[in-house]
Short mmCIF file of C-alpha atoms in Angstrom, two decimals:
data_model
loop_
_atom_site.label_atom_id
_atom_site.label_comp_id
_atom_site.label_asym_id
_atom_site.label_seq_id
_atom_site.Cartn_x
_atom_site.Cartn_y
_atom_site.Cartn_z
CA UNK A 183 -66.43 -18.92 -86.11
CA UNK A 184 -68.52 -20.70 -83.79
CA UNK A 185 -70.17 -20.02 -80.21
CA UNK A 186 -67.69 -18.59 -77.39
CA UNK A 187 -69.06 -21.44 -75.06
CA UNK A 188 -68.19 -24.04 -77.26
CA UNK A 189 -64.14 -22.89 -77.08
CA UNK A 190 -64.30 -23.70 -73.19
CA UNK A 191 -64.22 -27.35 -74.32
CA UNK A 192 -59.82 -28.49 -75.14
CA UNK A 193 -59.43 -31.67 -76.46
CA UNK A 194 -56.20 -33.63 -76.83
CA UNK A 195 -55.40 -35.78 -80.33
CA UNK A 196 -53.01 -37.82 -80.13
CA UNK A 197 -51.95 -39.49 -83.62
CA UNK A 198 -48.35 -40.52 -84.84
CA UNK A 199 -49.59 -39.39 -88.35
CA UNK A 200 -48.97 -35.92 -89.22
CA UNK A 201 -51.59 -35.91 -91.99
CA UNK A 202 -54.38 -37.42 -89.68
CA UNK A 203 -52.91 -34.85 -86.95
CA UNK A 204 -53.90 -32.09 -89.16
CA UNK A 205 -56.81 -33.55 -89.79
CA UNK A 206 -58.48 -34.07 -86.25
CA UNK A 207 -56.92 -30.90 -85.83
CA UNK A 208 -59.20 -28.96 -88.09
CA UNK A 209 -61.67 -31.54 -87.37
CA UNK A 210 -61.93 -30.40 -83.97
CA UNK A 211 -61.18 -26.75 -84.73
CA UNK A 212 -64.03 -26.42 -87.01
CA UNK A 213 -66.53 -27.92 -84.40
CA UNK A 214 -65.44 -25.04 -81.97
CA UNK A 215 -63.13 -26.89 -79.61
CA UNK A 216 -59.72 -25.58 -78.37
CA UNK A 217 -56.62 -28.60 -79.54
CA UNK A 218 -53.54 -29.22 -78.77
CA UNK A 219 -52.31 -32.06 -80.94
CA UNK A 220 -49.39 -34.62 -80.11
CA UNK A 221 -47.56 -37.65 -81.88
CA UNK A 222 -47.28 -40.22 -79.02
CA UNK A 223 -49.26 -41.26 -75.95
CA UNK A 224 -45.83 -40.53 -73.54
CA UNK A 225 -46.13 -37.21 -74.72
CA UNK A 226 -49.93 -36.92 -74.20
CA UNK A 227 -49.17 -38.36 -70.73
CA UNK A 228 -47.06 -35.96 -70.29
CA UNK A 229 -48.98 -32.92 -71.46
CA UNK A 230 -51.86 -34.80 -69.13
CA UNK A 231 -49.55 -33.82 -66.10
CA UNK A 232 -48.57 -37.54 -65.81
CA UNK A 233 -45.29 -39.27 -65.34
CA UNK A 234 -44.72 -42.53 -66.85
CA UNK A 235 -43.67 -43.85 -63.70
CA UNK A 236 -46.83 -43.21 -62.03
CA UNK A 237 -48.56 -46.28 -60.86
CA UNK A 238 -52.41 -47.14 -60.25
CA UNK A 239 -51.48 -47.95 -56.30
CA UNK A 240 -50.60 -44.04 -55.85
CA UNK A 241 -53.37 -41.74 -54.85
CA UNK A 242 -51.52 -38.55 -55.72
CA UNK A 243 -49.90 -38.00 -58.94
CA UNK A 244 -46.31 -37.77 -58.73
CA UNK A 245 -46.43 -33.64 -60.30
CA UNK A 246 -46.99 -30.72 -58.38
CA UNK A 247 -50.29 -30.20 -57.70
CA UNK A 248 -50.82 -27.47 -60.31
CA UNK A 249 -49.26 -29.54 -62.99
CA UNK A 250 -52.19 -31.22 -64.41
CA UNK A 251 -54.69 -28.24 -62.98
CA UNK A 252 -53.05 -25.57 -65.56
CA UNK A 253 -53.90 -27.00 -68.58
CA UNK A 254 -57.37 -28.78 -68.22
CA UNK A 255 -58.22 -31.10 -70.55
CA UNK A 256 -61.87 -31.69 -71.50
CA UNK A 257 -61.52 -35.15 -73.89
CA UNK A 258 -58.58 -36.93 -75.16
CA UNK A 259 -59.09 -38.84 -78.87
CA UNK A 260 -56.11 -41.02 -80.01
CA UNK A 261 -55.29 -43.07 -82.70
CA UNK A 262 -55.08 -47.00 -81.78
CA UNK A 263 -52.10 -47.74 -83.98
CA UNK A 264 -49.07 -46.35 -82.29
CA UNK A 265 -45.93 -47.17 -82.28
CA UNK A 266 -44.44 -47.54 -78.24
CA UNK A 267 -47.53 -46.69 -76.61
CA UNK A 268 -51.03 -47.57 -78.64
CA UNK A 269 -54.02 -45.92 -78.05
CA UNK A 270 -55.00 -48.69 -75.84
CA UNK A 271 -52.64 -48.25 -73.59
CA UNK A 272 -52.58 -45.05 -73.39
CA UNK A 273 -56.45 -45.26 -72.57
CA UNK A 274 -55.27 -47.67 -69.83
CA UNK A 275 -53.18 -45.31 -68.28
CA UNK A 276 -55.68 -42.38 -67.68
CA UNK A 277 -58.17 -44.69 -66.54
CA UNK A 278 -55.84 -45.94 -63.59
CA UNK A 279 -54.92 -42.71 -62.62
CA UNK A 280 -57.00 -41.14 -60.30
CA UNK A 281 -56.15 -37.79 -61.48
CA UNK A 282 -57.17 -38.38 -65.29
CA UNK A 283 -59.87 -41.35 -65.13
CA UNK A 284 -62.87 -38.41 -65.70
CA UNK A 285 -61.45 -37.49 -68.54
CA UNK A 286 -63.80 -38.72 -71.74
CA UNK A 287 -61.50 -40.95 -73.95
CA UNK A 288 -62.30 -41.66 -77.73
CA UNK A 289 -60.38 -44.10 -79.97
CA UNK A 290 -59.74 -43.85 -83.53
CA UNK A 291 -58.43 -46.92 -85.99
CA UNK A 292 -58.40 -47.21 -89.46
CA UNK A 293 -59.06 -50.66 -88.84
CA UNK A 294 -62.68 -52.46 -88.10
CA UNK A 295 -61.89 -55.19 -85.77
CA UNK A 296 -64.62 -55.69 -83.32
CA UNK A 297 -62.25 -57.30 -80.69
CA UNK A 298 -60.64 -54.43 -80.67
CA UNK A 299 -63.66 -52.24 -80.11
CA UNK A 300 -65.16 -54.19 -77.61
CA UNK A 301 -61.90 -54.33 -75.56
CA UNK A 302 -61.36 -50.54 -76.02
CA UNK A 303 -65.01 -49.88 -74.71
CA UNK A 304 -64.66 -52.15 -71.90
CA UNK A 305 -61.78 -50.54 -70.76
CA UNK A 306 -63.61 -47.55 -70.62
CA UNK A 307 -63.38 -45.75 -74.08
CA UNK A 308 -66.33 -43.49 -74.84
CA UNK A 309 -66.83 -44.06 -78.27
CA UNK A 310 -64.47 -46.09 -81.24
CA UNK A 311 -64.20 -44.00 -84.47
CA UNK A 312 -63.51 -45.64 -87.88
CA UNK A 313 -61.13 -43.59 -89.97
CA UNK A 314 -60.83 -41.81 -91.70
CA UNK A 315 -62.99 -39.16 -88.94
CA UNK A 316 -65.64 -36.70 -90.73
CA UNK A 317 -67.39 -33.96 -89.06
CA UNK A 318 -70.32 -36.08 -88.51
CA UNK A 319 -68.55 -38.53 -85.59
CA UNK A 320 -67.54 -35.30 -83.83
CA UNK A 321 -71.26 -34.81 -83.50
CA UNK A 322 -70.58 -37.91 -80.68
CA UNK A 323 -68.05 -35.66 -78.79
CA UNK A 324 -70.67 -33.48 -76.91
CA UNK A 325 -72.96 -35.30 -74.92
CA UNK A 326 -69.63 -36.79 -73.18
CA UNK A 327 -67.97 -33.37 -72.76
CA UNK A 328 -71.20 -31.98 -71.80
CA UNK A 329 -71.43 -34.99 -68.82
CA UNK A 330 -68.06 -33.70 -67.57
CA UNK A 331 -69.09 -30.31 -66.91
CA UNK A 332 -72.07 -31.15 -65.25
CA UNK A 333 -69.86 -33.40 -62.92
CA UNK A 334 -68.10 -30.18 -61.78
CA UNK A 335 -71.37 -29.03 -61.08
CA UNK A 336 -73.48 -31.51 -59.54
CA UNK A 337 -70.46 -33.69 -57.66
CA UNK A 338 -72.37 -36.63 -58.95
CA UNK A 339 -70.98 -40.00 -60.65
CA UNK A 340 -72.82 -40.84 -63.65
CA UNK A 341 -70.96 -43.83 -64.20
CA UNK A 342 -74.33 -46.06 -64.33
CA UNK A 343 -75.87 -46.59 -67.64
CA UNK A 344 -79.19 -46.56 -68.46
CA UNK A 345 -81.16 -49.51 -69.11
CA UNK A 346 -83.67 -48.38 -71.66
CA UNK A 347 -83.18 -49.15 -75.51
CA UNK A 348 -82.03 -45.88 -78.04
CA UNK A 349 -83.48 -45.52 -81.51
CA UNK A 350 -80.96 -46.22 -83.99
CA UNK A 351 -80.37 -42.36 -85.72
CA UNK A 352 -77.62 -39.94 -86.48
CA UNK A 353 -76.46 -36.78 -85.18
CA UNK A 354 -78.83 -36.89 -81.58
CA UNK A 355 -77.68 -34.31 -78.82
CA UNK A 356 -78.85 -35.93 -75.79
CA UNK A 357 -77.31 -38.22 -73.80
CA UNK A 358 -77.56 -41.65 -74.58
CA UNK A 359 -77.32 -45.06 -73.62
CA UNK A 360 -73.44 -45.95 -73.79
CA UNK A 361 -73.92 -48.73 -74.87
CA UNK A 362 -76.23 -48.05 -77.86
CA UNK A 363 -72.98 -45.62 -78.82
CA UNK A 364 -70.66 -48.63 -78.62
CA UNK A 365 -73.02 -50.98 -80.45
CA UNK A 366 -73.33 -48.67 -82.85
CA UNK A 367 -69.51 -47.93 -83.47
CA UNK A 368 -69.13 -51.55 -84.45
CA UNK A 369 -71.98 -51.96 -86.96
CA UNK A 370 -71.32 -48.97 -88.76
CA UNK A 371 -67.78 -50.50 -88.98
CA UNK A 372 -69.28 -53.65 -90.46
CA UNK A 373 -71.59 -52.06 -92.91
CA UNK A 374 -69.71 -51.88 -96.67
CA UNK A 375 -70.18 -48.24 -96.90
CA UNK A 376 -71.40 -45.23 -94.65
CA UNK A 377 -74.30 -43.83 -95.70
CA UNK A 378 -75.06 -41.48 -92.67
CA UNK A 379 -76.59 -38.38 -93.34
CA UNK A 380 -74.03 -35.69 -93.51
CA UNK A 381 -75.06 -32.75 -91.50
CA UNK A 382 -74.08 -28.87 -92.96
CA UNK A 383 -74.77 -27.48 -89.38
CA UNK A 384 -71.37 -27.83 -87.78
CA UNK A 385 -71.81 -25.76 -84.60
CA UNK A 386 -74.00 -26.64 -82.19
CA UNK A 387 -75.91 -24.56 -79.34
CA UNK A 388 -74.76 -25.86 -75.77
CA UNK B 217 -60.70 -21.18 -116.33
CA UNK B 218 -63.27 -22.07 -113.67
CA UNK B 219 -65.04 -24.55 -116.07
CA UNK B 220 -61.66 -26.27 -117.02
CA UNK B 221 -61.08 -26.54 -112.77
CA UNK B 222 -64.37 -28.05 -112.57
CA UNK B 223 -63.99 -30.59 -115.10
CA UNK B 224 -60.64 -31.60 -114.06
CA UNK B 225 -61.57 -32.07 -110.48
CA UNK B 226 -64.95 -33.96 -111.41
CA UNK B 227 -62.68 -36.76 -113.57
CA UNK B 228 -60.58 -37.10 -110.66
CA UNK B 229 -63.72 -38.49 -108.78
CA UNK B 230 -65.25 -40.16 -111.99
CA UNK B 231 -61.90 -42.17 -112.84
CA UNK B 232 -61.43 -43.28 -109.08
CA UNK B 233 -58.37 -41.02 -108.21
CA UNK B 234 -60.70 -39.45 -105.71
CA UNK B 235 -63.33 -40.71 -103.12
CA UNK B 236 -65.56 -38.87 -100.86
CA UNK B 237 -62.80 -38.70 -98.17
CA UNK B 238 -61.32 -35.62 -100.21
CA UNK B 239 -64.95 -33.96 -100.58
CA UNK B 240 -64.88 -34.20 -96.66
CA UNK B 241 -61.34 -32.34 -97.05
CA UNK B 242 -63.16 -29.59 -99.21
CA UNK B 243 -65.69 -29.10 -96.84
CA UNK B 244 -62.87 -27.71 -93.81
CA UNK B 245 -61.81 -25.67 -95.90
CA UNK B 246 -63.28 -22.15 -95.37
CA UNK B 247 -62.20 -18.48 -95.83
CA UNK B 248 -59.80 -18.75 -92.45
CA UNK B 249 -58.21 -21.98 -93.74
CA UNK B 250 -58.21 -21.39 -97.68
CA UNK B 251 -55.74 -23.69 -98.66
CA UNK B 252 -56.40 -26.89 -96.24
CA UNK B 253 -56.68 -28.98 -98.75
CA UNK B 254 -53.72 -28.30 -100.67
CA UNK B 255 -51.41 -27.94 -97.16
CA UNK B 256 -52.93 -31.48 -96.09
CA UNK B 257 -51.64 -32.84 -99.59
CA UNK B 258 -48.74 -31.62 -99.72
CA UNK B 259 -48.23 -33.26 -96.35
CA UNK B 260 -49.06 -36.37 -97.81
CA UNK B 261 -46.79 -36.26 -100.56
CA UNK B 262 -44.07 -35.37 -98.52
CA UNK B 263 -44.90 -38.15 -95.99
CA UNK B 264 -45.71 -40.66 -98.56
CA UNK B 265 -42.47 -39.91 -100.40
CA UNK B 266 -40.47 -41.14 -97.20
CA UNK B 267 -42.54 -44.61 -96.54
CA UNK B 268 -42.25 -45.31 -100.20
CA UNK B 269 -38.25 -45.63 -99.74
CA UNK B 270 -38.73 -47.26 -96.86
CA UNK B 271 -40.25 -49.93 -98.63
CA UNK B 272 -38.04 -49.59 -101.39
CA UNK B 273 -34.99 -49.83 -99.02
CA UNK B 274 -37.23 -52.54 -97.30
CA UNK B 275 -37.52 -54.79 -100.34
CA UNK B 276 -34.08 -54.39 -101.42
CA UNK B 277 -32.93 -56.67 -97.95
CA UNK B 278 -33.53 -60.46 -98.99
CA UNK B 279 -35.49 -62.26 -96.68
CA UNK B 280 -38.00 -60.15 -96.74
CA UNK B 281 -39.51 -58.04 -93.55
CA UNK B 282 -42.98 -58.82 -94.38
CA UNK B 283 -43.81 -57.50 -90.84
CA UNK B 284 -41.70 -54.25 -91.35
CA UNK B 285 -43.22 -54.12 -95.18
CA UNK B 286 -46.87 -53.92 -93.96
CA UNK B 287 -46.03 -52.13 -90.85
CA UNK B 288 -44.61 -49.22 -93.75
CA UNK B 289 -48.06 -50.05 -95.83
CA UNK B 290 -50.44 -49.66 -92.86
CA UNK B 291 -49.16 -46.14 -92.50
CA UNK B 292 -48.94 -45.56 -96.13
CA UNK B 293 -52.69 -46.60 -96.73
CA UNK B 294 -54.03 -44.87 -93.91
CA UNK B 295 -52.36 -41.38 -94.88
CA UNK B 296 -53.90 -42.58 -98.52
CA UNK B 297 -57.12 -43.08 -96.96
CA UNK B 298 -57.35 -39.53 -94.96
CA UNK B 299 -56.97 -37.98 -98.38
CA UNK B 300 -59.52 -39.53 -100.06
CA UNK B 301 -56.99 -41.40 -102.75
CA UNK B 302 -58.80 -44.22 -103.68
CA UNK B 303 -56.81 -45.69 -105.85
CA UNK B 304 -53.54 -45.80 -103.93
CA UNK B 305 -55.57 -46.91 -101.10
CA UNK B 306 -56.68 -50.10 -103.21
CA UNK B 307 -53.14 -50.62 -103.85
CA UNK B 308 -51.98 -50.24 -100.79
CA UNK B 309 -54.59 -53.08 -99.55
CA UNK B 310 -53.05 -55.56 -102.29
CA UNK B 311 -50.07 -55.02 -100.78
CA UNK B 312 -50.36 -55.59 -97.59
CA UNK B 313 -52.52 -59.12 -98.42
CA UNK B 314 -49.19 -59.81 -100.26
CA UNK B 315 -47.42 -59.26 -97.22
CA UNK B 316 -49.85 -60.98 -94.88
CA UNK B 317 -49.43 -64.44 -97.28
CA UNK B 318 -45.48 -63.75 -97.76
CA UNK B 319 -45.74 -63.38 -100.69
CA UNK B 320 -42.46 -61.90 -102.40
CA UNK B 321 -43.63 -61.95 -105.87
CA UNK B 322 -46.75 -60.41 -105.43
CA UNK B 323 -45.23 -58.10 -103.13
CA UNK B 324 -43.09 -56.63 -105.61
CA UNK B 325 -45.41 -57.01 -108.20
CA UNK B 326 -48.09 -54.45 -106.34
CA UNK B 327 -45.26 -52.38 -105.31
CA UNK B 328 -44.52 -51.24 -109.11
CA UNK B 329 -48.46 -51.13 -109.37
CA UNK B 330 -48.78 -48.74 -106.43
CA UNK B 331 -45.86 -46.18 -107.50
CA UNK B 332 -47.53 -46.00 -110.79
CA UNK B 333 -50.89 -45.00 -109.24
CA UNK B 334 -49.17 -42.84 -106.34
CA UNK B 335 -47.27 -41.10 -109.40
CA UNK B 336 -50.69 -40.64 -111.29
CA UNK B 337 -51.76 -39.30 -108.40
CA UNK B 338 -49.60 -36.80 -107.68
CA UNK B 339 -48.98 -35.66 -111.33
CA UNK B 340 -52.98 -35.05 -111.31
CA UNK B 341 -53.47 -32.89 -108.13
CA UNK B 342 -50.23 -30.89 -108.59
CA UNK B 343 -52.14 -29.68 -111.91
CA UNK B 344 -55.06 -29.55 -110.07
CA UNK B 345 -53.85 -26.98 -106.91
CA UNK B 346 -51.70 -25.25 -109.33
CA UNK B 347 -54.55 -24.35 -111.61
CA UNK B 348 -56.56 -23.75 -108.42
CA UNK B 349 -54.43 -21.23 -107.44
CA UNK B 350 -54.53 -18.97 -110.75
CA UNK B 351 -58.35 -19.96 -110.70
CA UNK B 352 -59.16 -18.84 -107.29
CA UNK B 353 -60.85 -21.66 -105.20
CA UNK B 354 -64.27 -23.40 -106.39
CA UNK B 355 -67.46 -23.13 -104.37
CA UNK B 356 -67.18 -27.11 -104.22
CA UNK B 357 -68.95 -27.87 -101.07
CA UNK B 358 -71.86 -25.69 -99.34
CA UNK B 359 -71.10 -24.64 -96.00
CA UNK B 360 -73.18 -22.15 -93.97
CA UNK B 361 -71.42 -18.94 -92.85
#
């Protein structure tokens, strides 16, 4: 079910909800990706390769060098509402680690509070989901896994943002304006009721 | 037996058991995965069943944890919310206002309120999977092959 090159993509969930865990799990499964699910951000930190004690000052994670090599991971998504370590924090962590700050990051909440999603973007979040997560948000998920791989490629930081302005529409494959993604994360959240288009198509051609 | 399937799943959307959330459900579901749905339910119930004594063990301590109560509801209504049950979700939202205003009363009050919806609930889609599963599943949502 689905295109061999789409299973070359793993994503981590990380949710202390079983229910939601099975969810994003067939979520993800269903839109070709490989997951490995876990119920706390220690453990995805773990899983990641990384120890808790590892600190932004330190160039070289504190594993053996194959640690975090033998299980690559192509996107982590994580529930915000944790208990220990949120999904906030656990975004924190991979983005000060030097091993794990490529790594896409996408946050889920059942919860629209735009603080919140502004201060998960800014910390470098890819994209804030509203839950309950349909089919339709994982749409999002490509264009950033997509950016990773051609990093491997091309050795080149896309970390700049374009300036120019993104139509407002559903379900677009190319690469767009991060912030236009992050704007519209929070208005969807503020609108009474979605009333996106639901696409049928669930795999997609890379 | 198909047309009595049909009918009961359609009231469970007309009366507001069921919201769109549990159409999305539906829609995973596929010859590899037959019985998502009912798997993801039962994991509800089973998880539900546990934060409802917590509160109940919750409200029983005088003052009242309204912290620890909607801590316990926040999980309860997002679970609720995954599944698509509408109703308990609406409780669930009561409650935790309740909690948010300490309010005792109307804490316990929407407690009661909730159980008798979750109840409902579950009394409605045990009938529901277990007459799906002489019935054989419904084509309920198109998905391309």
């Amino acid at each position: 079910m689905g295109m061999a090159a789409d299973s070359e993509f793993h994503v981590l969930a990380v949710d202390d909800s079983i229910i939601d865990r099975k969810l994003i799990e067939r979520l993800l499964k269903t839109s070709s990706y490989q997951v490995t699910t876990v119920d706390s951000g220690s453990k995805a930190l773990e899983f990641l390769g990384l120890h808790e004690d590892d600190r932004i000052h330190q160039n070289t994670p504190s594993v053996s060098p194959n640690n975090h090599q033998e299980v690559e991971v192509n996107l982590v998504i994580t529930d915000y509402c944790m208990p220990g370590m949120t999904g906030y924090d656990l975004l924190k962590k991979i983005k000060e680690s030097s091993s794990l700050k490529n790594i896409p990051v996408v946050i889920m909440s059942s919860e629209n509070v735009p603080s919140r999603i502004s201060r998960c973007l800014e910390e470098g979040a890819e994209e804030f989901f509203l839950k309950p997560v349909r089919l339709s948000d994982l749409s999002k998920l490509r264009p950033h896994l997509l950016k990773t791989k051609s990093k491997d490629h091309c050795k080149e930081q896309v970390d700049e943002k374009p300036a120019f302005p993104s139509p407002k529409q559903e379900g677009k494959e190319e690469q767009q304006q991060s912030k236009n993604n992050k704007r519209k994360a929070m208005e969807e959240g503020v609108s009474p009721e979605r009333t996106r288009p639901r696409p049928n198509g669930i795999t997609s051609m890379v | 037996m198909r047309r009595q399937l049909a009918i009961m799943r359609q009231s469970l959307f007309d009366q507001g058991y069921l919201d769109e959330q549990f159409i999305e459900l539906e829609e995973l579901q596929d010859d590899a995965n037959p019985n998502f749905v009912e798997e993801v339910v039962t994991l509800y119930f089973r998880d539900s069943a546990r934060l409802i004594l917590n509160i109940q063990q919750a409200l029983e301590r005088k003052p009242f944890d309204f912290n620890k109560l909607d801590g316990y509801m926040h999980q309860f209504k997002g679970s609720s919310s995954s599944i698509g049950a509408n109703k308990v979700k609406a409780e669930s939202t009561l409650f935790r206002e309740y909690c948010r205003s300490a309010n005792a009363e109307g804490c316990l009050r929407a407690f009661q309120q909730l159980k008798k919806e979750y109840a409902t609930l579950r009394k409605k889609l045990e009938a529901y999977f277990q007459l799906a599963r002489q019935t054989g599943p419904l084509e309920t949502a198109s998905r391309p092959k």
